[in-house]
CSV table of C-alpha atoms in Angstrom, one decimal:
chain,number,residue,atom,x,y,z
A,1,UNK,CA,2.8,152.0,196.3
A,2,UNK,CA,3.3,150.9,192.7
A,3,UNK,CA,6.9,152.1,192.7
A,4,UNK,CA,7.7,150.2,195.9
A,5,UNK,CA,6.5,146.9,194.4
A,6,UNK,CA,8.6,147.6,191.3
A,7,UNK,CA,11.7,148.1,193.4
A,8,UNK,CA,10.9,144.9,195.3
A,9,UNK,CA,10.6,142.9,192.1
A,10,UNK,CA,13.9,144.3,190.9
A,11,UNK,CA,15.6,143.1,194.1
A,12,UNK,CA,14.1,139.7,193.7
A,13,UNK,CA,15.1,139.5,190.1
A,14,UNK,CA,18.7,140.4,191.1
A,15,UNK,CA,18.7,137.6,193.6
A,16,UNK,CA,17.5,135.1,191.0
A,17,UNK,CA,20.3,136.2,188.8
A,18,UNK,CA,23.0,135.8,191.4
A,19,UNK,CA,21.2,132.9,193.1
A,20,UNK,CA,23.2,133.2,196.4
A,21,UNK,CA,24.3,135.8,198.8
A,22,UNK,CA,27.5,136.3,200.7
A,23,UNK,CA,27.7,135.6,204.4
A,24,UNK,CA,29.1,138.5,206.5
A,25,UNK,CA,29.0,137.7,210.1
A,26,UNK,CA,27.8,140.6,212.1
A,27,UNK,CA,27.4,142.7,208.9
A,28,UNK,CA,24.4,141.4,207.2
A,29,UNK,CA,24.3,140.1,203.6
A,30,UNK,CA,25.4,141.2,200.2
A,31,UNK,CA,25.2,139.5,196.8
A,32,UNK,CA,28.0,137.6,195.1
A,33,UNK,CA,28.2,135.3,192.1
A,34,UNK,CA,27.3,131.6,192.7
A,35,UNK,CA,30.8,130.3,192.4
A,36,UNK,CA,32.3,132.6,195.0
A,37,UNK,CA,33.8,130.8,198.1
A,38,UNK,CA,31.8,133.3,200.2
A,39,UNK,CA,28.5,132.3,198.7
A,40,UNK,CA,25.9,130.5,200.9
A,41,UNK,CA,24.8,127.5,199.0
A,42,UNK,CA,21.5,125.6,199.8
A,43,UNK,CA,23.0,122.5,198.2
A,44,UNK,CA,25.3,122.2,201.2
A,45,UNK,CA,22.2,121.3,203.3
A,46,UNK,CA,21.0,118.6,200.9
A,47,UNK,CA,18.1,120.7,199.7
A,48,UNK,CA,16.5,119.9,196.3
A,49,UNK,CA,17.7,121.6,193.2
A,50,UNK,CA,15.4,124.3,191.8
A,51,UNK,CA,14.5,122.2,188.8
A,52,UNK,CA,13.6,119.3,191.1
A,53,UNK,CA,11.0,121.2,193.1
A,54,UNK,CA,7.5,119.9,192.8
A,55,UNK,CA,5.1,122.7,192.0
A,56,UNK,CA,1.9,120.5,192.1
A,57,UNK,CA,1.6,120.0,195.9
A,58,UNK,CA,2.6,121.7,199.1
A,59,UNK,CA,4.1,118.6,200.6
A,60,UNK,CA,4.6,114.8,200.0
A,61,UNK,CA,1.5,112.7,199.2
A,62,UNK,CA,2.9,109.4,197.7
A,63,UNK,CA,-0.6,107.9,197.2
A,64,UNK,CA,-1.8,110.9,195.3
A,65,UNK,CA,1.3,111.0,193.1
A,66,UNK,CA,1.0,107.3,192.3
A,67,UNK,CA,-2.7,107.7,191.3
A,68,UNK,CA,-2.1,110.8,189.3
A,69,UNK,CA,0.8,109.1,187.5
A,70,UNK,CA,-1.4,106.2,186.7
A,71,UNK,CA,-4.2,108.1,185.2
A,72,UNK,CA,-1.9,110.3,183.1
A,73,UNK,CA,0.1,107.3,181.9
A,74,UNK,CA,-2.8,104.9,181.2
A,75,UNK,CA,-5.7,107.3,180.5
A,76,UNK,CA,-7.8,105.3,183.0
A,77,UNK,CA,-9.7,106.9,185.8
A,78,UNK,CA,-10.0,104.0,188.2
A,79,UNK,CA,-6.9,104.8,190.3
A,80,UNK,CA,-8.2,108.3,191.0
A,81,UNK,CA,-11.6,107.0,191.8
A,82,UNK,CA,-10.2,104.4,194.2
A,83,UNK,CA,-8.0,106.9,196.0
A,84,UNK,CA,-10.8,109.4,196.6
A,85,UNK,CA,-13.2,106.7,197.6
A,86,UNK,CA,-10.7,105.7,200.3
A,87,UNK,CA,-10.0,109.2,201.5
A,88,UNK,CA,-12.1,110.3,204.5
A,89,UNK,CA,-14.6,113.0,203.5
A,90,UNK,CA,-14.3,114.8,206.9
A,91,UNK,CA,-10.6,115.7,206.6
A,92,UNK,CA,-8.3,118.1,204.7
A,93,UNK,CA,-6.7,115.6,202.4
A,94,UNK,CA,-9.7,114.8,200.3
A,95,UNK,CA,-10.0,118.5,199.4
A,96,UNK,CA,-6.3,118.7,198.5
A,97,UNK,CA,-6.5,115.6,196.3
A,98,UNK,CA,-9.6,116.8,194.5
A,99,UNK,CA,-7.7,120.1,193.8
A,100,UNK,CA,-4.7,118.2,192.6
A,101,UNK,CA,-6.7,116.0,190.1
A,102,UNK,CA,-8.7,119.0,188.9
A,103,UNK,CA,-5.5,121.1,188.5
A,104,UNK,CA,-3.8,118.3,186.5
A,105,UNK,CA,-6.8,118.1,184.2
A,106,UNK,CA,-7.0,121.8,183.8
A,107,UNK,CA,-3.3,122.1,182.9
A,108,UNK,CA,-3.5,119.2,180.5
A,109,UNK,CA,-6.4,120.9,178.7
A,110,UNK,CA,-4.4,124.1,178.4
A,111,UNK,CA,-1.5,122.3,176.9
A,112,UNK,CA,-3.7,120.1,174.6
A,113,UNK,CA,-7.0,122.0,173.9
A,114,UNK,CA,-9.7,119.6,173.0
A,115,UNK,CA,-7.6,116.5,173.7
A,116,UNK,CA,-6.4,116.9,177.2
A,117,UNK,CA,-7.5,115.0,180.3
A,118,UNK,CA,-9.1,112.0,178.5
A,119,UNK,CA,-9.2,110.1,181.8
A,120,UNK,CA,-11.6,112.7,183.4
A,121,UNK,CA,-13.8,112.7,180.4
A,122,UNK,CA,-14.0,108.9,180.5
A,123,UNK,CA,-14.6,109.1,184.3
A,124,UNK,CA,-17.6,111.3,183.9
A,125,UNK,CA,-19.1,109.3,181.0
A,126,UNK,CA,-18.5,105.8,182.5
A,127,UNK,CA,-19.3,106.6,186.1
A,128,UNK,CA,-21.7,109.5,186.2
A,129,UNK,CA,-22.7,108.9,189.8
A,130,UNK,CA,-19.1,108.6,191.1
A,131,UNK,CA,-18.9,111.3,193.8
A,132,UNK,CA,-15.1,111.7,193.3
A,133,UNK,CA,-15.4,112.2,189.6
A,134,UNK,CA,-18.1,114.8,190.1
A,135,UNK,CA,-16.0,116.7,192.6
A,136,UNK,CA,-13.0,116.7,190.3
A,137,UNK,CA,-15.1,117.9,187.4
A,138,UNK,CA,-16.4,120.8,189.4
A,139,UNK,CA,-12.9,121.7,190.5
A,140,UNK,CA,-11.7,121.5,186.9
A,141,UNK,CA,-14.4,124.0,185.8
A,142,UNK,CA,-13.4,126.4,188.6
A,143,UNK,CA,-9.7,126.2,187.6
A,144,UNK,CA,-10.5,126.7,183.9
A,145,UNK,CA,-12.6,129.8,184.7
A,146,UNK,CA,-9.7,131.4,186.6
A,147,UNK,CA,-7.0,130.3,184.1
A,148,UNK,CA,-8.4,130.7,180.6
A,149,UNK,CA,-11.8,132.3,180.4
A,150,UNK,CA,-11.0,135.8,179.3
A,151,UNK,CA,-10.3,137.2,182.7
A,152,UNK,CA,-12.4,138.2,185.8
A,153,UNK,CA,-15.6,140.0,184.8
A,154,UNK,CA,-15.7,138.7,181.3
A,155,UNK,CA,-18.8,137.0,180.0
A,156,UNK,CA,-16.9,133.7,179.4
A,157,UNK,CA,-15.6,133.8,183.0
A,158,UNK,CA,-19.1,134.2,184.4
A,159,UNK,CA,-20.6,131.5,182.2
A,160,UNK,CA,-17.9,129.0,183.2
A,161,UNK,CA,-18.3,129.8,186.9
A,162,UNK,CA,-22.1,129.4,186.6
A,163,UNK,CA,-21.5,126.0,185.1
A,164,UNK,CA,-19.1,125.2,187.9
A,165,UNK,CA,-21.7,126.2,190.4
A,166,UNK,CA,-24.2,123.7,189.0
A,167,UNK,CA,-21.4,121.1,188.9
A,168,UNK,CA,-20.8,121.7,192.7
A,169,UNK,CA,-24.4,121.3,193.5
A,170,UNK,CA,-24.7,118.1,191.5
A,171,UNK,CA,-21.6,116.8,193.3
A,172,UNK,CA,-23.0,117.7,196.7
A,173,UNK,CA,-26.1,115.5,196.0
A,174,UNK,CA,-23.8,112.5,195.3
A,175,UNK,CA,-22.0,112.7,198.6
A,176,UNK,CA,-24.1,114.0,201.5
A,177,UNK,CA,-22.0,115.3,204.4
A,178,UNK,CA,-18.9,115.8,202.2
A,179,UNK,CA,-17.7,119.5,202.5
A,180,UNK,CA,-15.6,119.4,199.3
A,181,UNK,CA,-18.4,120.6,196.8
A,182,UNK,CA,-19.3,123.4,199.1
A,183,UNK,CA,-15.6,124.4,199.5
A,184,UNK,CA,-15.2,124.4,195.8
A,185,UNK,CA,-18.3,126.6,195.5
A,186,UNK,CA,-16.6,129.2,197.8
A,187,UNK,CA,-14.3,130.0,194.8
A,188,UNK,CA,-17.3,130.3,192.6
A,189,UNK,CA,-19.0,132.7,195.1
A,190,UNK,CA,-15.9,134.9,195.0
A,191,UNK,CA,-15.9,135.1,191.2
A,192,UNK,CA,-19.6,135.6,190.7
A,193,UNK,CA,-19.8,138.1,193.5
A,194,UNK,CA,-22.3,136.5,195.9
A,195,UNK,CA,-23.9,138.9,198.3
A,196,UNK,CA,-22.8,138.6,201.9
A,197,UNK,CA,-26.2,136.9,202.7
A,198,UNK,CA,-25.7,134.4,199.9
A,199,UNK,CA,-22.1,133.8,201.0
A,200,UNK,CA,-23.1,133.3,204.6
A,201,UNK,CA,-25.7,130.7,203.5
A,202,UNK,CA,-23.1,128.8,201.6
A,203,UNK,CA,-20.6,129.1,204.5
A,204,UNK,CA,-23.2,127.7,206.9
A,205,UNK,CA,-23.3,124.5,204.8
A,206,UNK,CA,-19.6,124.2,205.1
A,207,UNK,CA,-19.3,124.7,208.8
A,208,UNK,CA,-22.3,122.4,209.4
A,209,UNK,CA,-20.3,119.4,208.1
A,210,UNK,CA,-16.7,120.6,208.6
A,211,UNK,CA,-16.4,123.4,211.3
A,212,UNK,CA,-12.7,123.1,211.7
A,213,UNK,CA,-11.7,122.7,208.0
A,214,UNK,CA,-8.6,124.8,207.4
A,215,UNK,CA,-8.8,124.7,203.7
A,216,UNK,CA,-12.4,125.9,203.8
A,217,UNK,CA,-11.4,128.8,206.0
A,218,UNK,CA,-8.6,129.8,203.5
A,219,UNK,CA,-11.1,129.7,200.6
A,220,UNK,CA,-13.6,131.8,202.6
A,221,UNK,CA,-10.9,134.3,203.6
A,222,UNK,CA,-10.4,135.4,200.0
A,223,UNK,CA,-14.0,136.5,199.8
A,224,UNK,CA,-13.7,138.7,202.8
A,225,UNK,CA,-10.6,140.5,201.6
A,226,UNK,CA,-10.7,144.0,200.3
A,227,UNK,CA,-9.6,143.0,196.8
A,228,UNK,CA,-12.8,141.0,196.5
A,229,UNK,CA,-16.0,141.6,198.4
A,230,UNK,CA,-14.9,142.6,201.9
A,231,UNK,CA,-12.2,144.7,203.5
A,232,UNK,CA,-9.0,144.3,205.5
A,233,UNK,CA,-11.0,144.7,208.6
A,234,UNK,CA,-13.6,142.1,207.7
A,235,UNK,CA,-10.9,139.6,206.6
A,236,UNK,CA,-9.0,140.2,209.9
A,237,UNK,CA,-12.2,139.7,211.9
A,238,UNK,CA,-13.0,136.5,210.1
A,239,UNK,CA,-9.5,135.1,210.6
A,240,UNK,CA,-9.2,136.2,214.3
A,241,UNK,CA,-12.6,134.8,215.2
A,242,UNK,CA,-11.6,131.4,213.6
A,243,UNK,CA,-8.3,131.4,215.5
A,244,UNK,CA,-9.9,132.3,218.8
A,245,UNK,CA,-12.3,129.3,218.6
A,246,UNK,CA,-9.7,126.9,217.2
A,247,UNK,CA,-9.3,123.8,219.4
A,248,UNK,CA,-6.0,122.6,220.7
A,249,UNK,CA,-3.8,121.4,217.8
A,250,UNK,CA,-5.8,123.1,215.1
A,251,UNK,CA,-4.0,125.1,212.4
A,252,UNK,CA,-6.8,127.6,212.4
A,253,UNK,CA,-4.7,129.5,214.9
A,254,UNK,CA,-2.5,130.4,211.9
A,255,UNK,CA,-5.3,131.9,209.8
A,256,UNK,CA,-4.5,135.5,210.8
A,257,UNK,CA,-1.1,135.1,209.1
A,258,UNK,CA,-2.9,134.4,205.8
A,259,UNK,CA,-5.1,137.5,206.4
A,260,UNK,CA,-2.0,139.6,206.8
A,261,UNK,CA,-0.6,138.2,203.6
A,262,UNK,CA,-3.8,138.8,201.6
A,263,UNK,CA,-3.7,142.4,202.7
A,264,UNK,CA,0.0,142.9,202.3
A,265,UNK,CA,-0.1,146.0,200.1
A,266,UNK,CA,-1.5,147.9,203.0
A,267,UNK,CA,0.9,146.4,205.5
A,268,UNK,CA,4.2,147.1,203.6
A,269,UNK,CA,3.6,150.9,203.8
A,270,UNK,CA,4.8,150.5,207.4
A,271,UNK,CA,8.5,151.1,207.6
A,272,UNK,CA,9.3,148.4,210.2
A,273,UNK,CA,7.2,145.7,208.7
A,274,UNK,CA,8.3,142.8,210.8
A,275,UNK,CA,7.9,144.5,214.2
A,276,UNK,CA,4.4,145.8,213.7
A,277,UNK,CA,2.0,144.4,216.2
A,278,UNK,CA,-0.3,142.8,213.6
A,279,UNK,CA,2.5,141.0,211.8
A,280,UNK,CA,4.3,139.9,215.0
A,281,UNK,CA,1.1,138.6,216.5
A,282,UNK,CA,0.2,136.7,213.3
A,283,UNK,CA,3.6,135.2,213.0
A,284,UNK,CA,3.7,134.1,216.6
A,285,UNK,CA,0.2,132.6,216.3
A,286,UNK,CA,1.3,130.6,213.3
A,287,UNK,CA,4.5,129.4,215.0
A,288,UNK,CA,2.4,128.2,217.9
A,289,UNK,CA,-0.1,126.5,215.6
A,290,UNK,CA,2.8,124.7,213.8
A,291,UNK,CA,4.3,123.5,217.1
A,292,UNK,CA,0.9,122.2,218.4
A,293,UNK,CA,-0.3,120.6,215.1
A,294,UNK,CA,-0.1,116.9,214.3
A,295,UNK,CA,3.0,116.0,212.2
A,296,UNK,CA,0.7,114.4,209.6
A,297,UNK,CA,-1.8,117.3,209.3
A,298,UNK,CA,-2.2,117.8,205.5
A,299,UNK,CA,-2.4,121.6,206.0
A,300,UNK,CA,0.8,121.9,208.0
A,301,UNK,CA,3.0,122.4,204.9
A,302,UNK,CA,0.7,125.3,203.8
A,303,UNK,CA,1.4,127.1,207.0
A,304,UNK,CA,5.1,126.4,206.9
A,305,UNK,CA,5.4,127.8,203.4
A,306,UNK,CA,3.8,131.1,204.3
A,307,UNK,CA,5.8,131.2,207.6
A,308,UNK,CA,9.0,130.9,205.6
A,309,UNK,CA,8.1,133.9,203.5
A,310,UNK,CA,7.4,136.0,206.6
A,311,UNK,CA,10.3,134.8,208.6
A,312,UNK,CA,12.8,135.6,205.9
A,313,UNK,CA,11.3,139.1,205.5
A,314,UNK,CA,11.6,139.7,209.2
A,315,UNK,CA,15.2,138.2,209.3
A,316,UNK,CA,14.3,135.4,211.7
A,317,UNK,CA,16.8,133.1,210.0
A,318,UNK,CA,16.9,130.1,212.3
A,319,UNK,CA,13.1,129.8,212.3
A,320,UNK,CA,13.0,130.3,208.6
A,321,UNK,CA,15.5,127.4,208.1
A,322,UNK,CA,13.3,125.2,210.3
A,323,UNK,CA,10.5,125.7,207.8
A,324,UNK,CA,12.8,125.0,204.8
A,325,UNK,CA,13.9,121.8,206.5
A,326,UNK,CA,10.3,120.6,206.6
A,327,UNK,CA,8.9,121.8,203.3
A,328,UNK,CA,11.9,121.6,200.9
A,329,UNK,CA,11.1,119.8,197.7
A,330,UNK,CA,7.6,121.0,197.3
A,331,UNK,CA,6.3,124.5,196.4
A,332,UNK,CA,2.6,124.0,195.5
A,333,UNK,CA,1.4,126.5,198.1
A,334,UNK,CA,1.1,130.2,198.8
A,335,UNK,CA,3.0,132.4,198.5
A,336,UNK,CA,5.0,130.7,195.7
A,337,UNK,CA,1.9,129.5,193.8
A,338,UNK,CA,0.7,133.1,193.3
A,339,UNK,CA,3.8,133.8,191.2
A,340,UNK,CA,4.6,132.9,187.6
A,341,UNK,CA,7.5,130.7,188.6
A,342,UNK,CA,6.9,129.2,192.0
A,343,UNK,CA,10.1,127.2,192.1
A,344,UNK,CA,12.3,130.2,191.3
A,345,UNK,CA,10.5,132.4,193.9
A,346,UNK,CA,10.9,129.7,196.6
A,347,UNK,CA,14.6,129.3,195.7
A,348,UNK,CA,15.2,133.0,196.2
A,349,UNK,CA,13.7,132.9,199.7
A,350,UNK,CA,15.5,129.6,200.5
A,351,UNK,CA,18.8,131.1,199.5
A,352,UNK,CA,18.2,134.2,201.7
A,353,UNK,CA,17.3,131.9,204.6
A,354,UNK,CA,20.5,129.9,204.2
A,355,UNK,CA,22.6,133.1,203.9
A,356,UNK,CA,21.0,134.7,206.9
A,357,UNK,CA,21.4,131.5,208.9
A,358,UNK,CA,25.1,131.3,208.1
A,359,UNK,CA,25.6,135.0,208.7
A,360,UNK,CA,24.5,134.4,212.3
A,361,UNK,CA,26.8,131.4,212.9
A,362,UNK,CA,24.7,128.6,211.5
A,363,UNK,CA,25.9,125.8,209.3
A,364,UNK,CA,24.8,122.4,208.0
A,365,UNK,CA,26.1,120.8,211.1
A,366,UNK,CA,24.0,123.0,213.4
A,367,UNK,CA,20.7,122.5,211.5
A,368,UNK,CA,18.6,119.8,213.2
A,369,UNK,CA,17.7,116.8,211.1
């Protein structure tokens, strides 16, 4: 198993060095240097340069970027507070924005220990009962615990997560009916090793106020995976049950694809990865969910990013390019965010999608706009 992953990483490293692959109609792909006339170049499609890819978010959110830019530039918290106050608590976007503000604060503290994120410190001091500020603070503590507390299982990690748990509970009191503090606590539950009964009690609070929340289901799925406190079977059962009860237009129908991804080390032992029933069914379910979802669903980009990864690996080039067309420019989502260099990893898969598309007769002129 370990050797297989080493070989995969070597292949990806080679692709990152060469950047592009040669188009051979009817004969597959092989690597060439970037300047070769045979190279398939994503730039021909107007896609963003690697250094321009935004690693903070999965897709465009102009209001969030404006508010985040304001607080980082001025050191004032009011723009962030106003944005969250105007973001409905019963949707996906509030959770994403809280994550983004918390992530920005955590990164600033890593880069400037002791001096980073002055706007969040001021927010908590000057508006202690502001629900948005309390939620961002709880998210910050969670992200700090995972990023810089000595590693999972360490005493510092546990202490920080226990502090985050209390912050989640204080935040929940400030905003009754808002699922975000409970969703944030799902990550705490995973790190602190809640028993299944404790986790079920927390999950009941989530689904009581937001039964169809895709972000919450993704956070809960981690707990049920074998690498944490469940198993491949429990994760699959959780994902498939959510997909089965998903209403029309819900992206919960794509949850089994995330379950497959989380259990990937077991799946890649199968020689014909893309044609196994479990992978094929999950991909088709996700494609159906994407087709039925609202164009403005905040979780749509998350599903498209993971679909791109699977569609490239299964050599479904035209469908992969359809995902690139929708998500290009942003890489703040799985699977890219799980790597050390999200932009570089995404660029590799995008280059493969372009090359495979052209190897089968595609071109910039044939790609829908």
